[in-house]
C-alpha positions as MATLAB code, in Angstrom:
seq = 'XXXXXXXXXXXXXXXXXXXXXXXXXXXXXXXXXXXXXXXXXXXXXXXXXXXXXXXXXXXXXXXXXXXXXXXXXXXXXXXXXXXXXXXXXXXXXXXXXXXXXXXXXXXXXXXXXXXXXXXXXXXXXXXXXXXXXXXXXXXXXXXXXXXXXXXXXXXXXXXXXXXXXXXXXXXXXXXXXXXXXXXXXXXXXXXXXXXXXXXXXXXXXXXXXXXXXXXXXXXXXXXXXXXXXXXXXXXXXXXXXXXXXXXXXXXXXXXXXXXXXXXXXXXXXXXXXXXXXXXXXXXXXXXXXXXXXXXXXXXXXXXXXXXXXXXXXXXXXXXXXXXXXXXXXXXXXXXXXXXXXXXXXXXXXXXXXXXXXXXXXXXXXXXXXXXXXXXXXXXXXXXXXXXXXXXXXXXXXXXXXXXXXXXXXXXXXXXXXXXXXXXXXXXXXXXXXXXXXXXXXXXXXXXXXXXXXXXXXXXXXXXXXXXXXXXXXXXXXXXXXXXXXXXXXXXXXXXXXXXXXXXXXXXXXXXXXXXXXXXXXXXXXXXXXXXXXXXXXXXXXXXXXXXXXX';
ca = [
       0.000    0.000    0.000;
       0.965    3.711   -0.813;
       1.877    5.485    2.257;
       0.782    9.100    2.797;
      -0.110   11.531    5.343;
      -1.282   10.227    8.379;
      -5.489   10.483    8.661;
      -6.899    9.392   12.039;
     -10.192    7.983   10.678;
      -8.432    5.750    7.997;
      -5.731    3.855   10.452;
      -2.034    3.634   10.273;
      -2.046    3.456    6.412;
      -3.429    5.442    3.031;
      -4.131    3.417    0.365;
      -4.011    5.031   -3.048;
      -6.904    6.770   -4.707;
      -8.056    4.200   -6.341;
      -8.157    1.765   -4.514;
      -9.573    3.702   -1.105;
     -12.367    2.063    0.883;
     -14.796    4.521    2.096;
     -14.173    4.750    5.857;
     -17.868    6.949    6.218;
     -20.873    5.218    4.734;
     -20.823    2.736    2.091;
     -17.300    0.560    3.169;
     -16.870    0.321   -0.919;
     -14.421    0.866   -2.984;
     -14.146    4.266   -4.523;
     -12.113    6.855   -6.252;
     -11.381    9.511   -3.750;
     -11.869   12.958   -3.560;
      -9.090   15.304   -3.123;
      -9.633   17.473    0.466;
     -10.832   21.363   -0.879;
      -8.076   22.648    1.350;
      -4.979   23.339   -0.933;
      -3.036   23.138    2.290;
      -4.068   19.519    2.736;
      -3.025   16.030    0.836;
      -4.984   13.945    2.362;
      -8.281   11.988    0.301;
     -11.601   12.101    1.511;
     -14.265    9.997    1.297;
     -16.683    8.847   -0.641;
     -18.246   10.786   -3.239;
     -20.308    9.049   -4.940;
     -22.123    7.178   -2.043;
     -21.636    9.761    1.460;
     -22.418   12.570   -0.584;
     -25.325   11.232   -1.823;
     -26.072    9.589    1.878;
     -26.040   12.713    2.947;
     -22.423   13.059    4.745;
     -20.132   15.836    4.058;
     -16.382   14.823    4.660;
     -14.346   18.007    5.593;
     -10.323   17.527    6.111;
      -9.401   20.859    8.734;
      -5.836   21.074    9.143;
      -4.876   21.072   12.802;
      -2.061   22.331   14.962;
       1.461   22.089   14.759;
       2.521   18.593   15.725;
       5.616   19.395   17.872;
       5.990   15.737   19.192;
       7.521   14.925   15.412;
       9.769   17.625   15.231;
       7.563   19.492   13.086;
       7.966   16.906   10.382;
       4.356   15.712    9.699;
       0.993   17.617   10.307;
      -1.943   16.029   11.935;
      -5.459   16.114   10.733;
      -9.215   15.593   12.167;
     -11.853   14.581    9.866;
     -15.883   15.986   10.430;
     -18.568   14.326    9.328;
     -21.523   15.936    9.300;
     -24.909   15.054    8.305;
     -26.636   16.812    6.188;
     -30.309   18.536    7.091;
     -33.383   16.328    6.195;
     -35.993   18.220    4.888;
     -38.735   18.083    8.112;
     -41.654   16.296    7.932;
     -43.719   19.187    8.977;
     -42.955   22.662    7.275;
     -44.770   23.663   10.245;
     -41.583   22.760   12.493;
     -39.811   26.471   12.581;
     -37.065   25.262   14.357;
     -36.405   22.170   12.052;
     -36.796   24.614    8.778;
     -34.926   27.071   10.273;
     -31.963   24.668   10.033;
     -33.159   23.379    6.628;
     -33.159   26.692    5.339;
     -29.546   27.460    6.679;
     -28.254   24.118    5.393;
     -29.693   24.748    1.579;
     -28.413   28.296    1.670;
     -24.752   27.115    2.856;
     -24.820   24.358   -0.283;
     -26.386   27.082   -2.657;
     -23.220   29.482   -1.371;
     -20.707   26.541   -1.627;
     -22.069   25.858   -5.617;
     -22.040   29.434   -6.574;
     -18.656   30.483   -5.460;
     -17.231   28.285   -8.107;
     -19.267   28.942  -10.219;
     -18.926   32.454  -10.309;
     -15.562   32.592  -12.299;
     -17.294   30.918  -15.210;
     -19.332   33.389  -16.361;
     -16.727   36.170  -14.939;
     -13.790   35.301  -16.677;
     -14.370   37.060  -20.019;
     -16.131   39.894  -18.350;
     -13.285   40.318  -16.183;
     -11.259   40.832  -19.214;
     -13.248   43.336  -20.769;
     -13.313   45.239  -17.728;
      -9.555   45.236  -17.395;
      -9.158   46.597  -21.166;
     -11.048   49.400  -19.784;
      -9.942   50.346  -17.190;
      -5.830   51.049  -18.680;
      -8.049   52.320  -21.508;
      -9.392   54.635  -19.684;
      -6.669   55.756  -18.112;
      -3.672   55.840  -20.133;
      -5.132   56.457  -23.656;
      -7.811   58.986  -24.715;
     -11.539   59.311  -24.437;
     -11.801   58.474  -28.578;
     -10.107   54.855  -27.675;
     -11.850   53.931  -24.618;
     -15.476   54.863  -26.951;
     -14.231   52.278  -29.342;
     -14.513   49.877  -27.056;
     -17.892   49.678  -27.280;
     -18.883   48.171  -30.613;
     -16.087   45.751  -30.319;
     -17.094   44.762  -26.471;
     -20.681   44.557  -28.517;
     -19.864   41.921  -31.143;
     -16.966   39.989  -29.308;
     -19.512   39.341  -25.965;
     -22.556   38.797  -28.014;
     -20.401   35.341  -29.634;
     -19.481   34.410  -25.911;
     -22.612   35.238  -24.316;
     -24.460   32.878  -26.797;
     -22.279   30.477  -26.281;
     -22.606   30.691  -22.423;
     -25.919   27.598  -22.721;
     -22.351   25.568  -22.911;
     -21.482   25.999  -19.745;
     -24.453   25.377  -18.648;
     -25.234   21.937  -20.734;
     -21.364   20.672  -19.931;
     -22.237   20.870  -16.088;
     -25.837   19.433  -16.538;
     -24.597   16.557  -18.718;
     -21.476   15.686  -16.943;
     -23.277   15.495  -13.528;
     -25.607   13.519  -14.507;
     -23.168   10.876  -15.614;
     -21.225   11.203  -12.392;
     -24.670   10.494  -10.428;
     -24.742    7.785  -12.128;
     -21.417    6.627  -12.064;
     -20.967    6.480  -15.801;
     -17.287    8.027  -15.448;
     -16.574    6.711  -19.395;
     -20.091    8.241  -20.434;
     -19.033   11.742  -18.457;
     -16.147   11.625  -20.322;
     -17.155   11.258  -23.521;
     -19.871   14.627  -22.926;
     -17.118   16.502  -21.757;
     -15.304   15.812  -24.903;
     -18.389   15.921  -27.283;
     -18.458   19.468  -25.690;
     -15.093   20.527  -25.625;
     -15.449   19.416  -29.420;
     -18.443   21.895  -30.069;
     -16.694   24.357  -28.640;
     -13.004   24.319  -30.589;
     -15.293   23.891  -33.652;
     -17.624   26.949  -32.997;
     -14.570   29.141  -31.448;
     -12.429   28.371  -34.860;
     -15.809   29.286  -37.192;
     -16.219   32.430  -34.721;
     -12.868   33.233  -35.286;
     -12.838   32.714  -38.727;
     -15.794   35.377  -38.980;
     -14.327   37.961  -36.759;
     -11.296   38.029  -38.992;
     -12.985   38.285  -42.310;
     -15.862   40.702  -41.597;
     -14.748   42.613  -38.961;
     -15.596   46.001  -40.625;
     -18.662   45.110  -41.900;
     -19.955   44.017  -38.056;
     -18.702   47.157  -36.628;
     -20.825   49.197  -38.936;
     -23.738   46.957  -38.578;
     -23.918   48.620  -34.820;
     -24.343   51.840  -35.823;
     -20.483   53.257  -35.104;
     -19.816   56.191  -35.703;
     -17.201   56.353  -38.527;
     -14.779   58.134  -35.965;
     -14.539   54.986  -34.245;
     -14.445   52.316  -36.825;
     -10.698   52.374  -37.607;
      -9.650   51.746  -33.995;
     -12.873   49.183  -33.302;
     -11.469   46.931  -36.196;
      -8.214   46.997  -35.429;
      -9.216   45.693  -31.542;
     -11.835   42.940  -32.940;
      -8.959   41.358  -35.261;
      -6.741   40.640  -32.782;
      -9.400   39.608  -30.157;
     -10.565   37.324  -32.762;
      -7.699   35.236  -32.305;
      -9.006   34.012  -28.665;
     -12.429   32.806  -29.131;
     -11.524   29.419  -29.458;
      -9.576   29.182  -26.404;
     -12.318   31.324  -24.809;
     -14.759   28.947  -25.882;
     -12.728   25.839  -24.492;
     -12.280   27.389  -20.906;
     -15.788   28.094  -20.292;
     -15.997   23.639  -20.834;
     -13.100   23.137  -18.895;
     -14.482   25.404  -16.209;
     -17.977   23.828  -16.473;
     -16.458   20.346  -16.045;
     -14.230   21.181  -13.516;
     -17.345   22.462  -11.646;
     -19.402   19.517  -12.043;
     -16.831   17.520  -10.510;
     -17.492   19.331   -7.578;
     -13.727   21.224   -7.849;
     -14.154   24.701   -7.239;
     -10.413   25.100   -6.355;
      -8.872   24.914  -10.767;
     -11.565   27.326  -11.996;
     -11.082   30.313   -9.520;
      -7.221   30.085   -9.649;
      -7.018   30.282  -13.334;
      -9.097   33.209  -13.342;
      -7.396   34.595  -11.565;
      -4.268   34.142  -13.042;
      -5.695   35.328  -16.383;
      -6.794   38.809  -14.773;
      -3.316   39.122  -12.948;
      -1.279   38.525  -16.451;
      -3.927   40.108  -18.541;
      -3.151   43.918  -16.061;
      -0.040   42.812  -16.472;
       0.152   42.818  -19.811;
      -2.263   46.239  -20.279;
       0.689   47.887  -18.212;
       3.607   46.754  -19.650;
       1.845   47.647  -23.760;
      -0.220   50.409  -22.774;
       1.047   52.312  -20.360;
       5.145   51.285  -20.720;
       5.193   51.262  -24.657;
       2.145   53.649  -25.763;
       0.338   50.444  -27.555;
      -3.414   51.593  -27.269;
      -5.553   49.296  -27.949;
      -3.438   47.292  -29.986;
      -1.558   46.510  -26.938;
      -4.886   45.769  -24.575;
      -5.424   43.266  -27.343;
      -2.866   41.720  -27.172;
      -2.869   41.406  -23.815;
      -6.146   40.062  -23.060;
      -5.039   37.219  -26.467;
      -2.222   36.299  -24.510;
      -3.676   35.708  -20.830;
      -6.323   33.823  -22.357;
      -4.361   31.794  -24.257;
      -2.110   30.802  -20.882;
      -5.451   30.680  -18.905;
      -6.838   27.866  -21.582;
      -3.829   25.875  -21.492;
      -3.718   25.635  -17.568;
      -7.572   24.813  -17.585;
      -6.873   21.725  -19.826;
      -4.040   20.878  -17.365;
      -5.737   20.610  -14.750;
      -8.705   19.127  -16.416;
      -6.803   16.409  -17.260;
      -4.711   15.669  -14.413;
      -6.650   16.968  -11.670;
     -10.278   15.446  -12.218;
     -11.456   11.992  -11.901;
     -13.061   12.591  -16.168;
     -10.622   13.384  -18.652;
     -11.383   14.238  -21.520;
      -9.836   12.562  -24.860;
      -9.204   14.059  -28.297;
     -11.969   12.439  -30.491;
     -14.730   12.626  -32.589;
     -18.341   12.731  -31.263;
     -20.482   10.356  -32.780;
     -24.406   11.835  -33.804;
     -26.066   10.249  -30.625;
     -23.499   12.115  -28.170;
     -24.292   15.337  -30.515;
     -27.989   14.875  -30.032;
     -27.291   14.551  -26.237;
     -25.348   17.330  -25.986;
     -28.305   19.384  -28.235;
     -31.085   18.824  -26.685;
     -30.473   21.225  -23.807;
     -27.620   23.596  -26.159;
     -30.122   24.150  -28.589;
     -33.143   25.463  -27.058;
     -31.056   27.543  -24.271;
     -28.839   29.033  -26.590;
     -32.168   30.338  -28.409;
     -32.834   32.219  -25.367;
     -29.705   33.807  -25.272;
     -30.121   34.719  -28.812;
     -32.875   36.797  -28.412;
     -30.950   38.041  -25.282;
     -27.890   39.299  -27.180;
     -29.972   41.062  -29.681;
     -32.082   43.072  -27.301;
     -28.324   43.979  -25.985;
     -27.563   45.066  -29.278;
     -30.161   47.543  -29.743;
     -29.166   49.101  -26.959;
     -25.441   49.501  -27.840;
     -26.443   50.011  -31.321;
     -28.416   53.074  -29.948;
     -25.824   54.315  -27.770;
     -22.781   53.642  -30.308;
     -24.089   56.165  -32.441;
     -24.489   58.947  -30.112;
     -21.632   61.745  -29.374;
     -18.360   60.069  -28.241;
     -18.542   61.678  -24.989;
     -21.838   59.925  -23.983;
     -20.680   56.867  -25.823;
     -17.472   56.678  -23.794;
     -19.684   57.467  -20.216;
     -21.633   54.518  -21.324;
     -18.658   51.944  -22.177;
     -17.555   52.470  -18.726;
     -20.754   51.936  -16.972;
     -21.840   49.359  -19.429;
     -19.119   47.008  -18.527;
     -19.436   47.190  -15.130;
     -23.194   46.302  -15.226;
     -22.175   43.620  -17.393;
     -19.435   42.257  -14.936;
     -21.750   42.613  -11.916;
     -24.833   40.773  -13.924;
     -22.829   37.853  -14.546;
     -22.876   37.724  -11.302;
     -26.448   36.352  -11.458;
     -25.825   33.364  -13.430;
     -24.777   31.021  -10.466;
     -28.525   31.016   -9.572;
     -29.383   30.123  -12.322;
     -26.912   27.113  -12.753;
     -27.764   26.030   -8.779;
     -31.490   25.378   -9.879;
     -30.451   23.220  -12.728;
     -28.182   21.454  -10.461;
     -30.407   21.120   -7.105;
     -33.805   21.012   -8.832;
     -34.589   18.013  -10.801;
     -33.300   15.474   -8.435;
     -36.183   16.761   -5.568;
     -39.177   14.424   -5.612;
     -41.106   15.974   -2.199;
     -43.315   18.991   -3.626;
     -42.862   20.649   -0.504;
     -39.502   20.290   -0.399;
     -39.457   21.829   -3.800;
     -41.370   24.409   -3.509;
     -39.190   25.357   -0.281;
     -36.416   25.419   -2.661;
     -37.467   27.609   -5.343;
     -38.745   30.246   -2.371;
     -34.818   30.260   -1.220;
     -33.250   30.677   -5.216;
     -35.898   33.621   -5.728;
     -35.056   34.768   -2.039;
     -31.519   34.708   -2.829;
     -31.542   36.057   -6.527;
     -33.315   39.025   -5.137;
     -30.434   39.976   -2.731;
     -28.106   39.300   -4.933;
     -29.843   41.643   -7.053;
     -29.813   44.065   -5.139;
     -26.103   43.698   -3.363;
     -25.305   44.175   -7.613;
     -26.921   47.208   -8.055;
     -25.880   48.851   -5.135;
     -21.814   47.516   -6.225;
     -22.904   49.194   -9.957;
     -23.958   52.329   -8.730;
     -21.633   53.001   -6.605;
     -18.886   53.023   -9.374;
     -19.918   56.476  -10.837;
     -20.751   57.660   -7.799;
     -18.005   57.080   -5.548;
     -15.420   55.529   -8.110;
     -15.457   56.862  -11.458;
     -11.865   58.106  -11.323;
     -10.884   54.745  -11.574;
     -12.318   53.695  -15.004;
     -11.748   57.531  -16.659;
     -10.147   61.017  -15.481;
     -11.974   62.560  -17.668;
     -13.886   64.546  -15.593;
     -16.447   65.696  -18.270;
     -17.932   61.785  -18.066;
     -18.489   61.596  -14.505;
     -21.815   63.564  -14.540;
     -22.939   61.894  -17.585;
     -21.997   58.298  -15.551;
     -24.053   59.372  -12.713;
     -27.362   60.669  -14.423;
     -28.213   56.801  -15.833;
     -26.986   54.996  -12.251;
     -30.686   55.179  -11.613;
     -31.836   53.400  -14.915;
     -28.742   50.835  -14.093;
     -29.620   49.894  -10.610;
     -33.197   49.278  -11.393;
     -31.997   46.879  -14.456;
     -29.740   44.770  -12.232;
     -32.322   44.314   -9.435;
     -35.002   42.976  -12.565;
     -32.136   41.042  -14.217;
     -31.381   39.124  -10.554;
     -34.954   38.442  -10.509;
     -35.543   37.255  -14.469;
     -32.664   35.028  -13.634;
     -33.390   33.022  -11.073;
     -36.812   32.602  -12.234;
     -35.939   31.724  -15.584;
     -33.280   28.728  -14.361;
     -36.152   27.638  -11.882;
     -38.483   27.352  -15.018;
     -35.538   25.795  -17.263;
     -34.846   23.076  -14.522;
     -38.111   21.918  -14.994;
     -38.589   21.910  -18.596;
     -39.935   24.945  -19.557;
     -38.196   25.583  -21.912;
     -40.474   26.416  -24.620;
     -42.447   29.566  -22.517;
     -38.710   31.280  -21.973;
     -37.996   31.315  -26.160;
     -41.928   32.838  -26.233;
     -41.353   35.240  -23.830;
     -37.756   36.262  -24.780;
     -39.302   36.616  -28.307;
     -41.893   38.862  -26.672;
     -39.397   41.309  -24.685;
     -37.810   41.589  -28.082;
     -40.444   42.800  -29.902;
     -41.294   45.070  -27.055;
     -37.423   46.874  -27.019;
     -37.545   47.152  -30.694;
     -40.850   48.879  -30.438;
     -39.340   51.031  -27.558;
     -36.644   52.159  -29.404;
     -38.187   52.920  -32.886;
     -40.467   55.139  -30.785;
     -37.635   56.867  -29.161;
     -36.120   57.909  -32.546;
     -35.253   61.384  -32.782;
     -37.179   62.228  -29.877;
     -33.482   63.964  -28.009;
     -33.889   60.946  -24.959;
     -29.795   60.349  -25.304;
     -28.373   57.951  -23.245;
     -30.844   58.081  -20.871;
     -33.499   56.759  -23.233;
     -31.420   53.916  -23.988;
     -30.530   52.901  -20.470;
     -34.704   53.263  -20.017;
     -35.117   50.431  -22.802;
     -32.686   48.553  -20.561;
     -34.663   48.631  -17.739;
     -38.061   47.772  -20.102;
     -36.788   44.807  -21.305;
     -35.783   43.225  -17.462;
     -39.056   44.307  -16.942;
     -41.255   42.454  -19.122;
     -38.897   39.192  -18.484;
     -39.108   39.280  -14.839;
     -42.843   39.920  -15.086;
     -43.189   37.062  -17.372;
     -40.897   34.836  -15.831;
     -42.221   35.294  -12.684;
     -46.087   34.837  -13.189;
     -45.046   31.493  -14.758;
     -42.988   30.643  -12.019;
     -46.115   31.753   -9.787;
     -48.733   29.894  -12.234;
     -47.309   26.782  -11.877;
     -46.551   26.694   -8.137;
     -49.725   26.854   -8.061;
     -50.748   24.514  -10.331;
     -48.527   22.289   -8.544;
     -49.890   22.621   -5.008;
     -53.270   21.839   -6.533;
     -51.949   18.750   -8.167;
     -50.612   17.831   -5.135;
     -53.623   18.935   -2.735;
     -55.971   16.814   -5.277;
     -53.646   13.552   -4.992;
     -53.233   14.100   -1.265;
     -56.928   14.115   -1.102;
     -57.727   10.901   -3.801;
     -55.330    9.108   -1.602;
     -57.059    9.672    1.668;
     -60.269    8.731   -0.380;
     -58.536    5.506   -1.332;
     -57.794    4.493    2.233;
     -60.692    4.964    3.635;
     -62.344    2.926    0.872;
     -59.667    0.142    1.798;
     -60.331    0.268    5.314;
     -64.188    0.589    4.849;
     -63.916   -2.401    2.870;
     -61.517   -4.465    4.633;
     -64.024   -3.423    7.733;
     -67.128   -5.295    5.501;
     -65.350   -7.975    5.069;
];
């Protein structure tokens, strides 16, 4: 047997991963889990039985151990059980802990997944930031039809993410590691082959998408020059958001988070050292965000492959794994279709104001972008959490705490996006002149966030249980309703303002949608369950009436 640290649970000996017994629950083999604690070697136990037993297996590092000369460090292992849904909801003090339980799991999913959506974003934001400082107010304007076009690939390709973690945990649950694997490289397949056709577009028609949104021809030089060389990351942009999202459905929040990380400390680097250093522009923020991408793809597949228990292989999927991998990429990334083009109406309409307003906008714009992004854990959590709960109460407890929790993150986001021009907008611009012009739509942008938080959560609530069809219908609707908006506001001197107001429109109708669905069919559902509850009381008492007769 392999000999490692010392664990007090498992003995006087480690065996190796994979060939560990599980020393909680099940007394099977198993392939271990690594401990979370990057301070820690030791393997914990077993995940696809305890964790699904309900046992959490948490390795705490403990004091010095001064009786070995400091050699070797000891370790306690706590097992706790996990809270059981009570069999009353009328129990306070037994939801009360419930409650707290779900919220600490929800908290423990969306941390990870957090840098999935942010990593791009994160990017952007960097870009324009040195932009903002160390070039001039005509740069840091072009930003915003390239932002547009580059984001609007990305963000449609974000239903990836999303269908790599759903697919991949399901095969885990199931312990179909060979099956996992072989989604996780059907998707990382989609995604080098959409990245490369992505590219391939960027590159070719990169002037004729920059006038498409409305630019005006003061920025179009500098906005193509910015889009070709962005163009050559989308593959590897592509690939990291699967690596992340399989990383994160093997539970590993530790590989995603560092390489983001490290891609936003090279990618300042980088804006310093060819912005500021050799006078690059935006050639040089380019390049820079190319580069740390690049680095931040490679270490993603490294760890992918080394780190997790399904590694993916370089091949071929056949049309069954495509059709797998389609039936949830296909009507999701619909949805973010219609998304992205409601988003570019309303850079469209703000492109082709004066550069002044256009450059207050880039600023503010990318910081509401960053901080929405932040609502897309919520959205992942109820695909993850959702489908596997069979007690209606129990699920109905569970969508009150994703809408609870969606709302405050809402509204922790807006107050975090309007406090920038506020309080901070010396660091995105020192161009006094756009600080006033930053402040006058932090109105328009805090109400947007706090509707966006809520159309999120309520939309992945609806998507984890099918509904797929009414979110495409009512997306199509909030279109129709922001291009009606905005053809009314034509020529009628709103400025930035009106567009910002469109903004806030569209969250509107989706969260009003979303949200009397969600209602709807809560109800729907207690009345389904109310009527059962009641045909099966009927049915008893007919079986004891009878077996009383007879």
């Amino acid at each position: 047997m392999h000999l490692s640290r010392q664990h007090p649970s498992l003995g006087q000996f480690r065996p190796k991963p994979w060939q560990a017994v599980c020393p909680v629950v099940c007394s099977k083999q198993f392939k271990a889990q690594p401990c979370i604690s990057s301070l820690c070697n030791s393997w914990l136990g077993c995940e696809r039985s305890c964790k699904f037993a309900g046992y959490t297996d948490l390795c705490q590092r403990s004091l010095y151990n001064k009786e070995n000369h400091g050699k070797t460090l000891g370790y306690r292992r706590v097992v706790i059980k996990a809270a059981v849904f009570p069999e009353s909801v009328s129990d306070e003090s037994s939801m009360w802990q419930w409650r707290k339980a779900q919220l600490c799991k929800i908290g423990m999913f969306a941390g990870p997944a957090l840098s999935i959506p942010l990593a791009d974003p994160i990017m952007s934001l960097v870009d324009t930031v040195c932009i903002g400082q160390y070039t001039g107010t005509l740069e840091l304007a072009a930003l915003g039809p390239t932002m547009l076009i580059f984001n609007l690939f990305t963000y449609v390709f974000t239903a990836i993410t999303i269908t790599t973690v759903s697919l991949v945990a399901d095969k885990l649950r199931t312990q179909d590691i060979d099956g996992a694997g072989d989604a996780l490289s059907s998707a990382l397949f989609v995604a080098t082959t959409f990245g490369l056709i992505i590219q391939a577009v960027l590159l070719c028609c990169s002037q004729q998408m920059v006038m498409l949104t409305g630019a005006a021809p003061a920025l179009l030089a500098p906005s193509v020059t910015y889009l070709k060389i962005r163009a050559w990351s989308a593959p590897a942009v592509l690939i990291s958001m699967v690596a992340q999202a399989g990383l994160l459905a093997q539970q590993d929040a530790f590989a995603p988070f560092i390489w983001v990380a490290v891609q936003s400390i090279l990618n300042v680097i980088g804006d310093l050292v060819l912005i500021k250093h050799f006078q690059q522009g935006l050639t040089g923020a380019a390049w820079a965000t190319v580069l740390s991408q690049l680095i931040g793809t490679i270490g993603l597949i490294w760890m992918l492959k080394f780190r997790g228990q399904v590694r993916p292989r370089p091949q071929i999927p056949t049309l069954q794994q495509l059709q797998e991998l389609s039936s949830t990429f296909g009507p999701a990334s619909l949805i973010y279709v219609f998304k992205c083009l409601c988003f570019m109406l309303l850079q469209g309409s703000a492109t082709a104001l004066k550069p002044a307003l256009v450059a207050a906008h880039q600023v503010l714009w990318q910081v509401w972008n960053l901080c929405a992004f932040g609502h897309v854990p919520m959205e992942q959590a109820a695909l993850a959490f959702l489908p596997g709960i069979q007690n209606r109460q129990e699920y109905t407890e569970w969508v009150k705490l994703l809408a609870g929790v969606g709302l405050f993150v809402g509204l922790v986001t807006a107050l975090l996006a309007t406090g920038v021009p506020y309080y901070m907008p010396f660091l995105f611009t020192p161009d006094v002149q756009l600080w006033p012009i930053m402040k006058s739509i932090a109105p328009q942008c805090a109400i947007s966030m706090v509707l966006c938080a809520l159309d999120v959560s309520a939309s992945g609530i609806l998507m984890a249980s099918k509904d797929l069809l009414f979110l495409a219908r009512a997306m199509a609707i909030s279109f129709t309703a922001v291009v009606t908006y905005f053809k009314a506001i034509t020529g009628q001197g709103w400025q930035l303002g009106g567009t910002w107001w469109g903004l806030c429109l569209f969250f509107f109708i989706r969260a009003l949608q979303s949200c009397h669905q969600l209602y709807s069919s809560q109800q729907s559902a207690q009345q389904m369950h109310t009527i059962s509850a009641f045909e099966s009381d009927k049915l008893r008492a007919v079986a004891i009436t009878a077996e009383a007769s007879g």
